[in-house]
XYZ file of C-alpha atoms in Angstrom:
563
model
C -23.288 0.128 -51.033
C -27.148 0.188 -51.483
C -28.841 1.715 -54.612
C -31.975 3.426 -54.027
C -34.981 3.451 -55.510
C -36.163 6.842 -54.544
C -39.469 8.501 -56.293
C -38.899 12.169 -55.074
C -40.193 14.462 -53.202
C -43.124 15.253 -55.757
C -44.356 12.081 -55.020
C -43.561 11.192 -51.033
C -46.341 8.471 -50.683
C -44.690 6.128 -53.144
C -40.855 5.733 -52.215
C -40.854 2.037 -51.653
C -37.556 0.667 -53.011
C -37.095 -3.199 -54.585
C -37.912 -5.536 -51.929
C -35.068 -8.243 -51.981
C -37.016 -10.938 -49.517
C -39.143 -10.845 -46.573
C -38.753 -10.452 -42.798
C -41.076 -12.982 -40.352
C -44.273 -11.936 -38.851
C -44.229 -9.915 -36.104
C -48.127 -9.110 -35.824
C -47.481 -10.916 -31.942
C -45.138 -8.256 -30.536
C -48.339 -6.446 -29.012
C -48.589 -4.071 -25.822
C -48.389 -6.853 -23.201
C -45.177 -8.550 -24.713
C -43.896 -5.049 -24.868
C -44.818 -5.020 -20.848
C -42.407 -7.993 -20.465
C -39.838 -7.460 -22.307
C -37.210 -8.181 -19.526
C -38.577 -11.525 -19.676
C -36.935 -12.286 -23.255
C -33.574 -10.988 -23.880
C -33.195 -12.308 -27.005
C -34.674 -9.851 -28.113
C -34.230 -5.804 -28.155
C -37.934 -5.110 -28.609
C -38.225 -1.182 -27.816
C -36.684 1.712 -28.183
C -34.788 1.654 -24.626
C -35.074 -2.416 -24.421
C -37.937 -1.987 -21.600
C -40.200 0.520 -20.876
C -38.122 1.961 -17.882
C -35.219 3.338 -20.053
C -32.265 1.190 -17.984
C -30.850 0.075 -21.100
C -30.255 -2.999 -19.354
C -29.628 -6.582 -20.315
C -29.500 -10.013 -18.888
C -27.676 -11.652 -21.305
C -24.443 -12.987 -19.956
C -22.558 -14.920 -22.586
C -20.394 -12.341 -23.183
C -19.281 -11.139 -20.442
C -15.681 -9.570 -18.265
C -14.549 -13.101 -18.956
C -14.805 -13.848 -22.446
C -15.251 -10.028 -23.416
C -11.515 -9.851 -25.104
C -12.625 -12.414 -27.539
C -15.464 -10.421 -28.918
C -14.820 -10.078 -32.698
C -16.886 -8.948 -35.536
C -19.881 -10.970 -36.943
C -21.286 -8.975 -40.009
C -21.065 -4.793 -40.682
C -24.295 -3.673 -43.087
C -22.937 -0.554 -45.006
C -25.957 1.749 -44.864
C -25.141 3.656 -47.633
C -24.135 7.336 -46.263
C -21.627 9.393 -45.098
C -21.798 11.340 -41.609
C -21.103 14.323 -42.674
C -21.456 17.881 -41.622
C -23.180 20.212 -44.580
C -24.395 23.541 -43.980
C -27.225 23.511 -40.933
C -27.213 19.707 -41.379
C -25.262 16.810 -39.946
C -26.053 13.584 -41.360
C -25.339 10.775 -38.960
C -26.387 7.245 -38.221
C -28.276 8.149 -35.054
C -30.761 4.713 -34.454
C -31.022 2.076 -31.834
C -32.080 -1.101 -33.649
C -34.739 -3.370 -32.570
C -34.276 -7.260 -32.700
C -37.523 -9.252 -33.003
C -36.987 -12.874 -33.839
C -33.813 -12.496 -35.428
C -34.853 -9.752 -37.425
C -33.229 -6.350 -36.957
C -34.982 -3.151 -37.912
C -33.748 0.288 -37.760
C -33.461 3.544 -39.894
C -30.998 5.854 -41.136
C -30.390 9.596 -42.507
C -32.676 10.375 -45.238
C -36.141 8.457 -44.273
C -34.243 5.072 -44.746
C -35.642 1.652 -42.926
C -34.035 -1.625 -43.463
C -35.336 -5.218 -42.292
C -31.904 -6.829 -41.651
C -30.774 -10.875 -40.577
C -29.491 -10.130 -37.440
C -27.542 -13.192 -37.638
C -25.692 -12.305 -40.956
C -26.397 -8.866 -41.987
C -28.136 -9.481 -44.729
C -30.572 -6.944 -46.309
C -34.200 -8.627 -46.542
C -35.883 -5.368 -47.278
C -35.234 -1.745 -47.190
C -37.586 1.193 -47.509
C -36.655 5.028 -48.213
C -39.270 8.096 -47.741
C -38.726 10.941 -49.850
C -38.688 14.389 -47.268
C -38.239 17.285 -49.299
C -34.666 19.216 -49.284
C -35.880 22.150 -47.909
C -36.725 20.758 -44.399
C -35.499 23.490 -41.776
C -33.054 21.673 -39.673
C -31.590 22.795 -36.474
C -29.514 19.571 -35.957
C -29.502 17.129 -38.377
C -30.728 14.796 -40.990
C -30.863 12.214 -38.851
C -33.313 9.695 -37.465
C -33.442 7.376 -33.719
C -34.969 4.945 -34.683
C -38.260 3.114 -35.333
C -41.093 1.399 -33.500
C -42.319 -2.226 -33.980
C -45.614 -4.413 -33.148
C -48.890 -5.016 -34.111
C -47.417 -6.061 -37.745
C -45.989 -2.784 -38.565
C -42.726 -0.847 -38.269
C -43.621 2.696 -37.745
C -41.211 5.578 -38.423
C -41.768 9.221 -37.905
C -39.691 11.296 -40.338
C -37.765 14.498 -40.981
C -40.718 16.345 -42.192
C -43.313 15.109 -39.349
C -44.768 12.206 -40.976
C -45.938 9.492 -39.225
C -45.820 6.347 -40.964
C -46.565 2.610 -40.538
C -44.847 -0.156 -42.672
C -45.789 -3.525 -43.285
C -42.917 -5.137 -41.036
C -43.095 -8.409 -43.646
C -42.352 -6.624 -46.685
C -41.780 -2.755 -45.881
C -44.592 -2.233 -47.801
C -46.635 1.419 -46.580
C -49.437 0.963 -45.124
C -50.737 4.171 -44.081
C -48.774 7.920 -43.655
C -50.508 10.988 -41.624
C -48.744 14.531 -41.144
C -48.070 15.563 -37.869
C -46.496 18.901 -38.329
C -46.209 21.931 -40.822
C -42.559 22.051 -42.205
C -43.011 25.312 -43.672
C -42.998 26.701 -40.228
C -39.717 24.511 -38.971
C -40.985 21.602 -37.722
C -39.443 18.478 -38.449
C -38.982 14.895 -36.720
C -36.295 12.784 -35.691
C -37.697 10.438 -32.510
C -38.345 6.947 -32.113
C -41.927 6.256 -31.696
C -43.059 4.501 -28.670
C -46.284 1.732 -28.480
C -48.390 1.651 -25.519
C -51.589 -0.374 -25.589
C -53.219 0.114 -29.191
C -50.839 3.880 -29.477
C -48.185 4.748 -31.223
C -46.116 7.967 -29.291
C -44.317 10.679 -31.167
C -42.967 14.340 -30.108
C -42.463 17.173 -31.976
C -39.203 18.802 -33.128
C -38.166 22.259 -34.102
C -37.681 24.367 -31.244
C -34.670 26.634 -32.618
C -37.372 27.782 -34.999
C -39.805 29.211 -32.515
C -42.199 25.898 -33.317
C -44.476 25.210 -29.985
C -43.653 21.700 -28.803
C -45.967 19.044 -28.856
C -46.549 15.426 -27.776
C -49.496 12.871 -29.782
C -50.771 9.825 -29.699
C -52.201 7.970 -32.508
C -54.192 4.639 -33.314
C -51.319 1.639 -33.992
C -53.863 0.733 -36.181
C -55.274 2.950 -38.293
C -52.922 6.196 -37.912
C -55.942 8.796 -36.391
C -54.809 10.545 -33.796
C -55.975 9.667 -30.454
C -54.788 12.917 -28.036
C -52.231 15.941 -28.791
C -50.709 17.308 -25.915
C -49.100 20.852 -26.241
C -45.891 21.295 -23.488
C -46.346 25.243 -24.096
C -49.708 25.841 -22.172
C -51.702 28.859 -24.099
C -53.701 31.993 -22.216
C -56.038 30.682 -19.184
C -54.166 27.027 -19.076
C -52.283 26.302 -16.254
C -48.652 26.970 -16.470
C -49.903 29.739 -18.471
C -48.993 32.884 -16.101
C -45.234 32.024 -16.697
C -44.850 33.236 -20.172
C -45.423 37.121 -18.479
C -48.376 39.445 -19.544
C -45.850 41.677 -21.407
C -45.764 39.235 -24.751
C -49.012 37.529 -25.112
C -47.236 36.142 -28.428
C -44.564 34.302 -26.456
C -46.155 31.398 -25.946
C -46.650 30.609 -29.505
C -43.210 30.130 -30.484
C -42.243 28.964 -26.602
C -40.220 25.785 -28.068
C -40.333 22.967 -25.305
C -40.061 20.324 -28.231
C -39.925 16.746 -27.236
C -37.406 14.412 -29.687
C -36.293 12.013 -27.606
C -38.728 9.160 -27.157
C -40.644 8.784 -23.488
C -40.353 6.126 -20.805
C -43.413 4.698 -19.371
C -44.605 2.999 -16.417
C -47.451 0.697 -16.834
C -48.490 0.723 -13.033
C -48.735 4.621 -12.789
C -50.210 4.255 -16.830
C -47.889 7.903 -16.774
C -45.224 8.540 -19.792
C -42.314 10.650 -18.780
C -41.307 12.800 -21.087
C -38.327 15.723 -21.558
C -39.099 18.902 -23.270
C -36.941 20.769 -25.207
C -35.723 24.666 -24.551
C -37.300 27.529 -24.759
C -37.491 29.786 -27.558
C -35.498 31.854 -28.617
C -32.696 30.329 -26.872
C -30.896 32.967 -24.981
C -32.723 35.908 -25.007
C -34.928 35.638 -22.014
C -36.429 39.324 -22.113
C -38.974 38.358 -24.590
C -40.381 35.578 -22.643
C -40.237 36.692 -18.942
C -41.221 34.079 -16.428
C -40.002 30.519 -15.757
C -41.654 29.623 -18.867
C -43.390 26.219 -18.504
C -42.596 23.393 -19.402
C -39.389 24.068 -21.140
C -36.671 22.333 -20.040
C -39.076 20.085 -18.170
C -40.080 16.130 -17.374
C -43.959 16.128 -17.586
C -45.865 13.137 -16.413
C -48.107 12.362 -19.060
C -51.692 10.043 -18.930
C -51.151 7.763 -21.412
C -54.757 7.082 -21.851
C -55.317 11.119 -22.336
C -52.761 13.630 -23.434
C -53.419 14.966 -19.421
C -49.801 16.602 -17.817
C -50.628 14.912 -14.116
C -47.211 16.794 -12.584
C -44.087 18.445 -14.117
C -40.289 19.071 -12.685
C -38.784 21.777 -14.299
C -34.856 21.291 -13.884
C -34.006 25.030 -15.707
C -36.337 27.260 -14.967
C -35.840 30.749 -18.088
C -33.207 28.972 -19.526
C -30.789 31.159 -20.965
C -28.392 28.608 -21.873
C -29.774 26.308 -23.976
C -30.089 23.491 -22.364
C -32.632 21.456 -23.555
C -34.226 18.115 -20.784
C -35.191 15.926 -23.771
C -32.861 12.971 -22.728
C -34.119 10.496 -20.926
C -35.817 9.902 -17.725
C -34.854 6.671 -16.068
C -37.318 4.900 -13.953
C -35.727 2.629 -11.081
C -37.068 1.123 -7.772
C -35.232 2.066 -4.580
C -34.269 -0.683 -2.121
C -37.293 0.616 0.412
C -39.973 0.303 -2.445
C -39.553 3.844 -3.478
C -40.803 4.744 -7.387
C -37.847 6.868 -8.560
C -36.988 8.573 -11.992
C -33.440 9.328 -12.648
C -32.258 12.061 -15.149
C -29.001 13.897 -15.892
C -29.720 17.078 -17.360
C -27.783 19.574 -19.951
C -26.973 21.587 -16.976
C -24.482 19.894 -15.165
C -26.834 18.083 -12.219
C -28.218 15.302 -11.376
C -31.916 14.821 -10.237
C -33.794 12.498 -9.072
C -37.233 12.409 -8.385
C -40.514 10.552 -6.837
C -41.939 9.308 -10.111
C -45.425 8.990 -8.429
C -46.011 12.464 -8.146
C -42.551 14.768 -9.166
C -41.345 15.396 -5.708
C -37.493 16.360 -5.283
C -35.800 13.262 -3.794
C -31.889 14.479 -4.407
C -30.293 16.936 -6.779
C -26.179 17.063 -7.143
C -23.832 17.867 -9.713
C -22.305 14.878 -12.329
C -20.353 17.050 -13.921
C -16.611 18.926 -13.374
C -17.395 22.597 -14.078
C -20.653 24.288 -13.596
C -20.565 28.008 -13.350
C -23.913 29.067 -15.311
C -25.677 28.914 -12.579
C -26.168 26.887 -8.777
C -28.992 24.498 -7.918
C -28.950 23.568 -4.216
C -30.195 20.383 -2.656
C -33.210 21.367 -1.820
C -33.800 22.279 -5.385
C -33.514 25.961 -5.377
C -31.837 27.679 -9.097
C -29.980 30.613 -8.931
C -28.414 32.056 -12.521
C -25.108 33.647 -12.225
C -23.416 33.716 -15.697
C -25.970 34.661 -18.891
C -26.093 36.606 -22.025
C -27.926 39.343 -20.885
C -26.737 42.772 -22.728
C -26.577 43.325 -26.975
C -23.445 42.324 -28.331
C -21.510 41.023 -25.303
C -19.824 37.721 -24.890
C -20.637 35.664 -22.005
C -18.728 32.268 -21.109
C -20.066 29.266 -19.684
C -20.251 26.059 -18.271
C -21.698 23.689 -19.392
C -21.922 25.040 -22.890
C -25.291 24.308 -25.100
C -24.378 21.025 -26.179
C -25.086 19.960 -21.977
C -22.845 17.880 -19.458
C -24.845 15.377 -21.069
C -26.553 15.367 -24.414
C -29.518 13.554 -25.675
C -28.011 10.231 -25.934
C -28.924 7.745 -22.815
C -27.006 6.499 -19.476
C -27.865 3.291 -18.388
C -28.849 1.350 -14.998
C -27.677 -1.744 -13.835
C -29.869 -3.368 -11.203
C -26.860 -5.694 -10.185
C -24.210 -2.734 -9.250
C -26.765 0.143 -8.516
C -24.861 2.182 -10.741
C -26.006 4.723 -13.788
C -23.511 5.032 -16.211
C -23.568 7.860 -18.029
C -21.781 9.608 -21.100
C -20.321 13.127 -19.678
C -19.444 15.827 -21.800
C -16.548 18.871 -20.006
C -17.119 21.463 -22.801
C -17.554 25.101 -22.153
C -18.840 27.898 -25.001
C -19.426 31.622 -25.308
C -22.910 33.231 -26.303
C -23.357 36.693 -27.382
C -26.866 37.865 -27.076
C -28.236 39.042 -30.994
C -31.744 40.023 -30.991
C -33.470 38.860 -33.795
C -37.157 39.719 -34.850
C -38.947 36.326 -34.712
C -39.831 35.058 -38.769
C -41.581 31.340 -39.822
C -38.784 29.153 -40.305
C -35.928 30.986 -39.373
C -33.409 30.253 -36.814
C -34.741 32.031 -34.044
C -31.758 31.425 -31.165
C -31.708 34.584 -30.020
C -26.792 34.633 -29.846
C -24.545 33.422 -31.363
C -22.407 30.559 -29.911
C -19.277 29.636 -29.871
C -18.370 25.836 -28.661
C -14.752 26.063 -26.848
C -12.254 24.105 -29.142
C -9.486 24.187 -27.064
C -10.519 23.019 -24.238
C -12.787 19.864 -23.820
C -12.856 15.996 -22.478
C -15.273 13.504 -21.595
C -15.751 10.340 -19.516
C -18.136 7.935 -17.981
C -19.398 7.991 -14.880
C -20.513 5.590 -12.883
C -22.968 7.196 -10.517
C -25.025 6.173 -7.102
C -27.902 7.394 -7.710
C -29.194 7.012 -3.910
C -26.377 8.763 -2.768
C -24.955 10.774 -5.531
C -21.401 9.400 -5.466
C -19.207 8.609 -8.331
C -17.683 5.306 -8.324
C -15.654 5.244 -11.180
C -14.840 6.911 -13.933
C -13.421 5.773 -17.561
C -11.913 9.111 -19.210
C -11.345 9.952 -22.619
C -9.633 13.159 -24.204
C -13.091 13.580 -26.090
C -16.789 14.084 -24.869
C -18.759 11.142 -24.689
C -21.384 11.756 -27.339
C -23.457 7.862 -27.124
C -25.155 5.932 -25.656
C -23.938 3.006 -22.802
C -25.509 -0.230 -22.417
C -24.851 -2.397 -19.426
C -25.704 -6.365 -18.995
C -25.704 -8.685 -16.530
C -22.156 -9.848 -17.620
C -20.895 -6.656 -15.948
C -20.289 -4.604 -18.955
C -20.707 -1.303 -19.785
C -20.421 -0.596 -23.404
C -19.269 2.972 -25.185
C -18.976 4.458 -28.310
C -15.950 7.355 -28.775
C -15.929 10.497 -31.161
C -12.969 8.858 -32.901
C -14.502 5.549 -33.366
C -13.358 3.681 -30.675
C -16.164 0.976 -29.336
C -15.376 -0.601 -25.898
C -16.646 -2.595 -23.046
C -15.771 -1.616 -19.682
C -15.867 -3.421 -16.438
C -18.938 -2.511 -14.449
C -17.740 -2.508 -11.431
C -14.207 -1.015 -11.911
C -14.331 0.906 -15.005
C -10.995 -0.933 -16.345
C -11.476 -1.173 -20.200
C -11.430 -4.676 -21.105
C -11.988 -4.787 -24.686
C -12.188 -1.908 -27.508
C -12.295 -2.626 -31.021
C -11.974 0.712 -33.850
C -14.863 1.094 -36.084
C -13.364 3.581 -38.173
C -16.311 6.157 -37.464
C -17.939 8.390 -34.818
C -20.116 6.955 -32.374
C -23.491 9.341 -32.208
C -26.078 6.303 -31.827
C -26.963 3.690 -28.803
C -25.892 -0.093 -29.249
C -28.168 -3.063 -28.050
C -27.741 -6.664 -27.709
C -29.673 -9.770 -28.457
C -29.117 -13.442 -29.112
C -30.298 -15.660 -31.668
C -29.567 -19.834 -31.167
C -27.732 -19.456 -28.126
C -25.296 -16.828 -29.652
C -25.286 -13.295 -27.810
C -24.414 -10.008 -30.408
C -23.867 -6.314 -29.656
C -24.853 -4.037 -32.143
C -23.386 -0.211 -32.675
C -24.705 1.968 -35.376
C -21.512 4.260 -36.835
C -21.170 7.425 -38.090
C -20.819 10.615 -37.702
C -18.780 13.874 -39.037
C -19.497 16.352 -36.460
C -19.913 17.079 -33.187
C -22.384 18.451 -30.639
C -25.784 18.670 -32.597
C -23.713 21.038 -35.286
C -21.863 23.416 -32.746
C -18.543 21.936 -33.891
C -18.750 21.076 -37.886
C -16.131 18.483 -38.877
C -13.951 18.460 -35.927
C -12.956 15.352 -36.046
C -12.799 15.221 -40.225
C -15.491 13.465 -41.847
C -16.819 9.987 -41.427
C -15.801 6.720 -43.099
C -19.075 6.291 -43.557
C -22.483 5.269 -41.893
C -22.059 0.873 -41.178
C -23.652 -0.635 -38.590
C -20.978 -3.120 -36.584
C -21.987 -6.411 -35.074
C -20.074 -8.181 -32.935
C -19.786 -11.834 -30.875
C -18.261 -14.699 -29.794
C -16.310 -16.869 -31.981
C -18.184 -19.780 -32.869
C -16.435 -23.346 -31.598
């Protein structure tokens, strides 16, 4: 285990830790190789692998042949245990990036380590000191960092932005992107584009207004800040009702899951996060834009060019921050794929946010119907003082915020389904800075849950397969071109499925919750998967401890055996 060197939160600008060697240069890993990333799969270079969010690879080595040899190559204990405390869950949450044989990724409480990816060996690690009284909704977690232009940037639980030096983990510059007092914290991976480095806000269940900003790579001044609550007079604005003109303010729509991007279109696509407060509707009347929304973003200016809103008034929770998959149709189309806390299944004209298909992914929906033509009608919702109301899917989503994947070969989009159910009872609350402000209180079903993959059509909305487990599936796949699908289980369990089929061909037990998204890479001809690991709750919080708590946070690496 890792000892610390940690200065405090008095002094937060001067947490570096003892440097134990050096990683290589990475001042080269600029927009443009970014751009092309699918052209070298040895490395894992962004947060999703590629712009487009397909979590895709074309390494083969290890493949539905050779898969049942795959044994561990190093495990880096990071230190932690995933633990449920209070209104925080501590988990190892990341997706590494591998440039050059170096890994770098980050950890619960503002840690960053530079790590061989060949061996597992520490070169340098890096801690920033948040202060303990950080108003959490979800977590003390983080997903991960950003690299290029020489730097690693992280932005951390209390809204810092900050740039490393990706050599020596030495910091090079810190700005402050949010006001903590008031809730706000930050948990997303950053995202470069051209000379920018992309962060959202976080903070929702505490009435914060979301955000989304750009700043300079370089120097750390902030370029554009987009709000995804529009105020008075902006458009968007008339759906926040003339009865509250103080709605808006506190409308939530936070964005913590990092954006996909399309360099053609120059448009990130971004989800927003719920509304606030949570279920009580009848102090925001109106559909309330752009909760529980993808916005199309310009890049180049902060400007929202079109929005989808896939829950219009939410009263359920059910936040659209996961991801929004960008794929090519057969006929040329531009399409964006996304599988949404509600149960269904959209996809869209990424050009310009047209409905191209809607259906449902999941077993049980009874909140609510959206038809194919896009039209959402409620039916189930805590609407009266003190009354229970079931439903399905409950607030942790068919789906939560961890990513499906596409594989270009099959077609298919796996993705990680959640069949859980809970009960809200409506508890108005008087809205106060930096206090929950949800509006019920919620009860995640305990007795009667499962999960599974599915491997979905996106074209035609079918479900080829399925791989089913007696828990939800709570990470992320990843699929290559050697016809996996790889999984992480709430018990522990890591395995590689057959793409095509679904038939598990390989599983190995990493003696903690899977909560994070694995990657792969190769480094001399040798191809690796590597699965952060975990976790001591379950569902963002809902469900403290259910499965015990965690062995502690490692991250597993696995390959081949060498001949």
């Amino acid at each position: 285990m890792t000892d610390y060197v940690d200065a405090g939160e008095a002094v937060p600008h001067k947490t570096l830790s003892a440097v134990k060697g050096q990683a290589p240069a990475t001042g080269d890993v600029n927009y443009e190789r970014i751009q092309n990333a699918r052209s070298e799969p040895q490395n894992w270079l962004t947060y999703y692998g590629t712009y487009d969010g397909q979590r895709y690879s074309s390494l083969d080595q290890i493949n539905r042949d050779t898969v049942k040899r795959l044994t561990p190559a190093w495990v880096f204990q990071a230190g932690s245990v995933g633990l449920h405390s209070g209104a925080s869950t501590y988990s190892f949450e990341a997706t590494p990036l591998v440039v050059e044989g170096v890994m770098y990724v980050s950890g619960p409480d503002g840690k960053v380590w530079a790590i061989d990816s060949t061996t597992g060996e520490e070169l340098w690690r890096y801690k920033w000191a948040s202060p303990y009284d950080v108003s959490l909704c979800c977590g003390n977690v983080n997903r991960g960092v950003a690299v290029g232009h020489g730097k690693v940037y992280m932005y951390t639980l209390n809204a810092h932005l900050i740039a490393l030096d990706a050599q020596t983990g030495d910091l090079v510059w810190d700005v402050t992107n949010g006001d903590v007092r008031a809730g706000e914290s930050g948990s997303v991976a950053p995202l470069i584009v051209k000379d920018k480095v992309i962060v959202g806000s976080a903070g929702g269940e505490f009435g914060l207004r979301g955000h989304i900003d750009a700043f300079d790579a370089e120097t750390g001044e902030r370029q554009w800040r987009t709000y995804t609550v529009p105020k008075p007079g902006e458009p968007g604005s008339e759906t926040w009702g003339d009865e509250n003109a103080e709605a808006w303010q506190r409308g939530g729509a936070n964005c913590w899951v990092t954006a996909t991007y399309d360099p053609e279109l120059e448009l990130l696509f971004h989800g927003t996060g719920n509304p606030a407060p949570d279920f009580d509707g009848d102090v925001r009347p109106g559909d309330n834009l752009y909760t529980d929304s993808v916005v199309a973003v310009d890049v180049n200016t902060g400007q929202i060019r079109w929005h989808y809103q896939f829950t219009p008034h939410d009263l359920w929770d059910y936040d659209s921050t996961m991801e929004n998959l960008l794929f090519d149709a057969p006929d040329g189309r531009k399409l964006l794929a996304h599988a949404d806390k509600n149960g269904y299944f959209f996809v869209l004209d990424r050009t310009n946010g047209e409905l191209v298909r809607v259906f449902p992914f999941v077993d049980r929906i009874t909140w609510g119907e959206i038809t194919p033509d896009g039209k959402v009608t409620p039916k189930v919702y805590p609407d009266e003082e003190g009354v229970p109301v079931h439903f399905w899917p409950g607030p942790a989503g068919g789906k939560e915020w961890t990513h499906m994947s596409y594989n270009p070969n099959t077609g298919l989009i796996y993705v990680p389904v959640q069949e859980v159910g809970a009960t809200a009872t409506r508890r108005r609350r008087e809205f106060k800075e930096s206090i929950p402000y949800w509006g019920a209180g919620v009860a995640v079903d305990l007795d009667d849950f499962y999960g599974y993959v599915a491997a979905i059509d996106p074209l035609t909305g079918e479900e080829k397969w399925r791989w089913n487990n007696e828990y939800p599936m709570c990470a992320s796949t990843l699929t290559t071109a050697g016809n996996l699908v790889f999984q992480g289980t709430p018990t522990g369990e890591f395995v590689a499925l057959d793409a095509e089929s679904g038939e598990k061909l390989w599983s190995f037990q990493c003696g903690s919750g899977h909560h994070s998204s694995p990657v792969t890479y190769e480094v001399d001809g040798r191809q690796y998967i590597a699965v952060p690991t975990g976790w001591g709750g379950w569902v963002e919080g809902f469900l403290p401890g259910l499965l015990g708590a965690a062995a502690g946070d490692a991250l597993f690496c696995f390959a081949l055996p060498q001949s």
